[in-house]
Short mmCIF file of C-alpha atoms in Angstrom, two decimals:
data_model
loop_
_atom_site.label_atom_id
_atom_site.label_comp_id
_atom_site.label_asym_id
_atom_site.label_seq_id
_atom_site.Cartn_x
_atom_site.Cartn_y
_atom_site.Cartn_z
CA UNK A 1 0.73 39.07 32.18
CA UNK A 2 4.16 40.05 33.49
CA UNK A 3 6.89 37.59 34.50
CA UNK A 4 6.39 38.61 38.14
CA UNK A 5 2.65 37.92 37.93
CA UNK A 6 3.21 34.51 36.31
CA UNK A 7 5.77 33.50 38.93
CA UNK A 8 3.37 34.70 41.62
CA UNK A 9 0.83 32.22 40.31
CA UNK A 10 3.47 29.46 40.27
CA UNK A 11 4.09 30.29 43.92
CA UNK A 12 0.38 29.80 44.67
CA UNK A 13 0.56 26.32 43.11
CA UNK A 14 3.49 25.19 45.30
CA UNK A 15 2.37 23.14 48.32
CA UNK A 16 3.49 24.37 51.74
CA UNK A 17 5.42 22.00 54.00
CA UNK A 18 2.81 20.71 56.49
CA UNK A 19 3.01 18.19 59.33
CA UNK A 20 -0.10 16.40 58.07
CA UNK A 21 1.45 15.39 54.74
CA UNK A 22 2.71 11.84 54.31
CA UNK A 23 5.46 10.44 52.09
CA UNK A 24 4.57 10.67 48.43
CA UNK A 25 2.00 13.46 48.59
CA UNK A 26 4.54 16.01 47.36
CA UNK A 27 5.59 13.99 44.37
CA UNK A 28 6.21 10.47 43.14
CA UNK A 29 8.24 10.89 39.96
CA UNK A 30 9.95 8.42 37.62
CA UNK A 31 12.41 9.01 34.82
CA UNK A 32 12.33 6.34 32.09
CA UNK A 33 15.62 6.25 30.21
CA UNK A 34 19.18 5.21 30.78
CA UNK A 35 20.70 2.73 28.37
CA UNK A 36 24.01 1.06 27.65
CA UNK A 37 25.50 4.29 26.30
CA UNK A 38 23.76 6.94 28.41
CA UNK A 39 23.66 7.00 32.21
CA UNK A 40 24.05 10.68 33.10
CA UNK A 41 20.84 12.08 31.64
CA UNK A 42 18.33 10.11 33.74
CA UNK A 43 20.39 10.80 36.85
CA UNK A 44 20.42 14.57 36.25
CA UNK A 45 16.68 14.59 35.60
CA UNK A 46 15.79 12.48 38.63
CA UNK A 47 18.09 14.45 40.92
CA UNK A 48 16.63 17.77 39.76
CA UNK A 49 13.22 16.39 40.58
CA UNK A 50 14.39 15.37 44.04
CA UNK A 51 16.22 18.63 44.70
CA UNK A 52 13.11 20.62 43.78
CA UNK A 53 11.22 18.71 46.44
CA UNK A 54 9.67 15.51 45.06
CA UNK A 55 9.26 13.04 47.90
CA UNK A 56 10.21 10.03 45.79
CA UNK A 57 12.35 10.01 42.67
CA UNK A 58 12.74 6.84 40.60
CA UNK A 59 14.80 5.88 37.57
CA UNK A 60 13.55 3.05 35.35
CA UNK A 61 16.37 1.97 33.09
CA UNK A 62 18.33 -0.81 31.40
CA UNK A 63 20.29 -3.09 33.81
CA UNK A 64 23.72 -1.95 32.64
CA UNK A 65 22.72 1.67 33.21
CA UNK A 66 21.10 0.83 36.52
CA UNK A 67 24.27 -0.61 38.01
CA UNK A 68 26.08 2.63 37.18
CA UNK A 69 23.33 5.06 38.21
CA UNK A 70 23.06 3.40 41.63
CA UNK A 71 26.66 4.45 42.28
CA UNK A 72 25.85 8.10 41.55
CA UNK A 73 23.47 8.60 44.45
CA UNK A 74 21.79 6.49 47.14
CA UNK A 75 18.86 8.94 47.15
CA UNK A 76 17.34 7.63 43.93
CA UNK A 77 15.34 4.41 43.57
CA UNK A 78 16.70 2.63 40.52
CA UNK A 79 14.70 -0.09 38.76
CA UNK A 80 16.55 -2.05 36.01
CA UNK A 81 13.34 -3.06 34.20
CA UNK A 82 14.01 -1.76 30.68
CA UNK A 83 15.65 -3.90 27.99
CA UNK A 84 17.43 -3.13 24.76
CA UNK A 85 16.43 -5.52 21.99
CA UNK A 86 19.75 -7.33 21.97
CA UNK A 87 19.61 -7.84 25.75
CA UNK A 88 16.21 -9.54 25.97
CA UNK A 89 16.79 -12.68 27.98
CA UNK A 90 15.22 -16.03 27.24
CA UNK A 91 11.53 -15.82 28.06
CA UNK A 92 11.51 -12.02 28.05
CA UNK A 93 9.42 -10.16 25.50
CA UNK A 94 8.57 -6.53 24.90
CA UNK A 95 5.12 -7.39 26.26
CA UNK A 96 6.49 -8.75 29.54
CA UNK A 97 8.94 -5.88 29.97
CA UNK A 98 6.21 -3.32 29.22
CA UNK A 99 3.87 -4.91 31.74
CA UNK A 100 6.50 -4.58 34.46
CA UNK A 101 7.10 -0.91 33.72
CA UNK A 102 3.41 -0.07 33.26
CA UNK A 103 2.66 -1.67 36.63
CA UNK A 104 4.67 1.13 38.26
CA UNK A 105 2.30 3.82 36.98
CA UNK A 106 -0.10 3.26 39.86
CA UNK A 107 2.71 4.36 42.20
CA UNK A 108 3.56 7.52 40.27
CA UNK A 109 2.23 11.05 39.73
CA UNK A 110 4.50 11.99 36.83
CA UNK A 111 6.78 10.25 34.31
CA UNK A 112 9.68 11.74 32.36
CA UNK A 113 10.36 9.76 29.19
CA UNK A 114 13.51 10.11 27.14
CA UNK A 115 16.67 11.06 29.05
CA UNK A 116 19.35 8.59 27.95
CA UNK A 117 16.71 6.41 26.28
CA UNK A 118 18.30 5.93 22.87
CA UNK A 119 16.56 4.72 19.72
CA UNK A 120 16.62 0.99 20.42
CA UNK A 121 13.34 -0.49 19.09
CA UNK A 122 12.51 -2.40 22.26
CA UNK A 123 13.16 0.63 24.49
CA UNK A 124 11.08 2.84 22.21
CA UNK A 125 8.18 0.39 22.01
CA UNK A 126 8.14 -0.07 25.77
CA UNK A 127 7.88 3.69 26.22
CA UNK A 128 5.10 3.88 23.63
CA UNK A 129 3.10 1.40 25.68
CA UNK A 130 3.82 3.33 28.87
CA UNK A 131 2.49 6.51 27.22
CA UNK A 132 -0.69 4.73 26.13
CA UNK A 133 -1.35 3.50 29.65
CA UNK A 134 -0.33 6.79 31.28
CA UNK A 135 -3.01 8.54 29.21
CA UNK A 136 -5.64 6.03 30.30
CA UNK A 137 -4.69 6.60 33.94
CA UNK A 138 -4.42 10.39 33.62
CA UNK A 139 -0.74 10.38 34.58
CA UNK A 140 1.17 13.47 33.46
CA UNK A 141 4.37 13.01 31.48
CA UNK A 142 7.26 14.94 29.98
CA UNK A 143 8.90 13.94 26.69
CA UNK A 144 12.48 14.93 25.97
CA UNK A 145 15.47 13.75 23.94
CA UNK A 146 14.78 10.34 22.36
CA UNK A 147 11.34 10.35 23.93
CA UNK A 148 10.52 13.07 21.41
CA UNK A 149 11.30 10.61 18.63
CA UNK A 150 8.04 8.89 19.57
CA UNK A 151 6.12 12.16 19.13
CA UNK A 152 7.87 12.66 15.81
CA UNK A 153 7.22 9.18 14.38
CA UNK A 154 4.01 8.28 16.23
CA UNK A 155 2.26 11.59 16.92
CA UNK A 156 -0.98 9.84 17.81
CA UNK A 157 0.64 8.87 21.11
CA UNK A 158 0.51 12.47 22.36
CA UNK A 159 -2.15 13.98 20.10
CA UNK A 160 -4.52 16.10 22.16
CA UNK A 161 -3.27 14.92 25.57
CA UNK A 162 -3.48 17.88 27.93
CA UNK A 163 -1.32 16.48 30.72
CA UNK A 164 2.02 16.34 28.92
CA UNK A 165 4.87 18.70 28.06
CA UNK A 166 7.28 18.33 25.14
CA UNK A 167 10.71 19.96 25.57
CA UNK A 168 12.51 20.05 22.19
CA UNK A 169 15.78 21.87 21.54
CA UNK A 170 16.28 23.63 18.21
CA UNK A 171 17.14 20.45 16.29
CA UNK A 172 14.38 18.37 17.87
CA UNK A 173 11.86 21.16 17.31
CA UNK A 174 12.77 21.23 13.63
CA UNK A 175 12.22 17.49 13.31
CA UNK A 176 8.85 17.64 15.06
CA UNK A 177 7.77 20.56 12.88
CA UNK A 178 8.87 18.83 9.68
CA UNK A 179 6.95 15.70 10.66
CA UNK A 180 3.85 17.89 11.06
CA UNK A 181 4.41 19.62 7.71
CA UNK A 182 5.55 22.91 9.24
CA UNK A 183 8.43 24.79 7.61
CA UNK A 184 10.22 26.44 10.51
CA UNK A 185 12.27 28.73 8.26
CA UNK A 186 9.21 30.28 6.63
CA UNK A 187 7.24 30.78 9.83
CA UNK A 188 7.21 33.72 12.23
CA UNK A 189 9.67 32.54 14.92
CA UNK A 190 7.43 33.96 17.63
CA UNK A 191 4.41 31.98 16.36
CA UNK A 192 5.85 28.64 15.24
CA UNK A 193 5.68 27.05 18.71
CA UNK A 194 1.99 27.90 18.86
CA UNK A 195 1.48 26.39 15.41
CA UNK A 196 3.24 23.15 16.35
CA UNK A 197 1.28 22.89 19.60
CA UNK A 198 -1.94 23.22 17.59
CA UNK A 199 -0.75 20.55 15.16
CA UNK A 200 -0.41 18.20 18.14
CA UNK A 201 -3.93 18.99 19.29
CA UNK A 202 -3.09 21.47 22.03
CA UNK A 203 -0.26 19.75 23.87
CA UNK A 204 2.12 22.07 25.72
CA UNK A 205 5.51 22.59 24.09
CA UNK A 206 8.58 24.35 25.45
CA UNK A 207 10.66 25.45 22.48
CA UNK A 208 14.07 25.82 24.10
CA UNK A 209 16.39 28.53 22.83
CA UNK A 210 17.77 32.00 23.54
CA UNK A 211 14.33 32.55 25.01
CA UNK A 212 11.92 29.68 25.67
CA UNK A 213 8.59 29.85 23.86
CA UNK A 214 5.89 27.97 25.76
CA UNK A 215 2.58 27.30 24.04
CA UNK A 216 -0.47 25.05 24.10
CA UNK A 217 -1.71 26.49 20.82
CA UNK A 218 -4.07 28.98 22.45
CA UNK A 219 -1.77 30.85 24.79
CA UNK A 220 1.95 31.49 24.45
CA UNK A 221 4.34 32.56 27.20
CA UNK A 222 7.94 33.66 26.76
CA UNK A 223 10.51 32.70 29.39
CA UNK A 224 13.45 35.02 28.94
CA UNK A 225 15.27 34.92 32.27
CA UNK A 226 19.05 35.15 32.13
CA UNK A 227 20.90 31.84 31.78
CA UNK A 228 24.52 30.78 31.51
CA UNK A 229 26.55 31.04 28.32
CA UNK A 230 27.93 27.48 28.36
CA UNK A 231 26.05 25.02 26.15
CA UNK A 232 27.25 21.76 27.69
CA UNK A 233 25.04 18.72 27.19
CA UNK A 234 22.66 17.58 29.89
CA UNK A 235 21.30 20.95 31.05
CA UNK A 236 17.92 20.07 29.56
CA UNK A 237 17.72 17.19 32.03
CA UNK A 238 17.50 19.69 34.88
CA UNK A 239 14.50 21.14 33.05
CA UNK A 240 12.69 17.81 32.71
CA UNK A 241 13.23 16.91 36.36
CA UNK A 242 12.05 20.35 37.47
CA UNK A 243 8.96 20.06 35.28
CA UNK A 244 8.20 16.65 36.76
CA UNK A 245 8.16 17.95 40.33
CA UNK A 246 6.09 20.98 39.36
CA UNK A 247 3.60 18.68 37.61
CA UNK A 248 3.42 16.65 40.83
CA UNK A 249 2.73 19.89 42.73
CA UNK A 250 0.03 20.65 40.15
CA UNK A 251 -1.65 17.37 41.02
CA UNK A 252 -1.36 18.14 44.74
CA UNK A 253 -3.02 21.52 44.08
CA UNK A 254 -5.85 19.93 42.07
CA UNK A 255 -6.30 17.26 44.76
CA UNK A 256 -6.54 20.10 47.33
CA UNK A 257 -4.25 18.45 49.85
CA UNK A 258 -3.96 21.85 51.55
CA UNK A 259 -6.35 24.78 51.87
CA UNK A 260 -6.10 27.25 48.99
CA UNK A 261 -8.30 29.42 46.79
CA UNK A 262 -8.64 26.74 44.07
CA UNK A 263 -8.91 29.49 41.47
CA UNK A 264 -6.60 28.11 38.76
CA UNK A 265 -7.68 25.63 36.08
CA UNK A 266 -5.84 22.49 35.04
CA UNK A 267 -4.78 24.11 31.74
CA UNK A 268 -3.49 27.24 33.46
CA UNK A 269 -1.60 25.14 35.99
CA UNK A 270 0.10 23.17 33.20
CA UNK A 271 1.31 26.41 31.62
CA UNK A 272 2.56 27.56 35.01
CA UNK A 273 4.50 24.31 35.42
CA UNK A 274 6.14 24.84 32.05
CA UNK A 275 7.03 28.46 32.76
CA UNK A 276 8.23 27.71 36.28
CA UNK A 277 10.42 24.83 35.13
CA UNK A 278 11.96 26.97 32.42
CA UNK A 279 12.60 29.89 34.81
CA UNK A 280 14.17 27.67 37.47
CA UNK A 281 16.42 25.93 34.95
CA UNK A 282 17.58 29.23 33.49
CA UNK A 283 18.45 30.46 36.98
CA UNK A 284 20.33 27.20 37.68
CA UNK A 285 22.32 27.78 34.50
CA UNK A 286 23.03 31.41 35.45
CA UNK A 287 24.21 30.50 38.95
CA UNK A 288 26.34 27.58 37.77
CA UNK A 289 27.93 29.64 34.98
CA UNK A 290 28.70 32.47 37.39
CA UNK A 291 30.58 29.96 39.53
CA UNK A 292 32.17 27.71 36.89
CA UNK A 293 32.39 29.75 33.71
CA UNK A 294 33.42 27.80 30.63
CA UNK A 295 34.15 24.71 32.74
CA UNK A 296 30.44 24.34 33.57
CA UNK A 297 29.00 20.82 33.31
CA UNK A 298 25.45 19.52 33.68
CA UNK A 299 26.21 18.26 37.18
CA UNK A 300 26.91 21.83 38.29
CA UNK A 301 23.27 22.77 37.70
CA UNK A 302 22.05 20.05 40.06
CA UNK A 303 23.55 21.71 43.11
CA UNK A 304 21.80 24.99 42.34
CA UNK A 305 18.22 23.70 41.93
CA UNK A 306 17.08 24.61 45.43
CA UNK A 307 18.78 28.02 45.39
CA UNK A 308 17.21 28.74 41.99
CA UNK A 309 13.80 27.78 43.39
CA UNK A 310 14.24 30.18 46.31
CA UNK A 311 15.46 32.97 44.00
CA UNK A 312 12.75 32.56 41.37
CA UNK A 313 9.68 31.20 43.19
CA UNK A 314 10.34 31.57 46.91
CA UNK A 315 9.64 29.23 49.82
CA UNK A 316 6.33 29.19 51.64
CA UNK A 317 6.28 29.73 55.40
CA UNK A 318 6.02 26.64 57.58
CA UNK A 319 3.43 26.21 60.28
CA UNK A 320 6.11 26.87 62.90
CA UNK A 321 7.18 30.16 61.26
CA UNK A 322 3.59 31.42 61.44
CA UNK A 323 3.47 31.07 65.22
#
């Protein structure tokens, strides 16, 4: 299938903007991350989600991070529920913190786990419990950055779950592969993503690189759209936020909140989300690099999310434009 044909299918999955929709139907997304040392990553992810069209974009983070992230944008809902181990207050436990975060799942379509999370044991354990409950509730999730450490050290958390996407960079991919007994250097580079996806029981993986390999172990797509040449940190957060909104649109499609042909399966839709998120992020990077050159920063991608969506996917006509 050609790139144009794949993006045409992504277009079919995108909900139109209709008067009958109410707040939340086009996406209720949360990013879990943000710690004492890292406040930018969850912001970039949540803002990408919002800019791509999610109705509601939340950040669930550590209190110190929350106070900072709230100053970045009034458009995000910031919940300072997470705790690093050293910051657990008297009477607080990992169990009580986890219960508070897990309680939010009923209000969400999609969760991104990892941006700015860090390796703190309490933060990691809380996210592990969120993943366990998300699977029980059928909530889709994206794992990136330190969220991938959970897949590396506790692969049973994601094993076989068909509503999640892992987004490792070259270093993270190598760690995941090693943990699964796969020698990246001795494998065919065009097949190793497929092999790792199979090792995880068919989860979808986006192997980020010069081109992005996207595989669920059975089918592999290659996203090779032009991107920018600057490798500043934080660009992957635009990807995770974009994926989150597309996964929310996937749910809207499967829930049939508008009239459509209903001719795409859940597995196909997940692959389309992964490809669409990759293509949009690459276009964001291209546009931002064209404007900023070597001065490009992650924040520059944020302002190009909507333009990239229009360029790559295209907007659907409104009811008024059909008259």
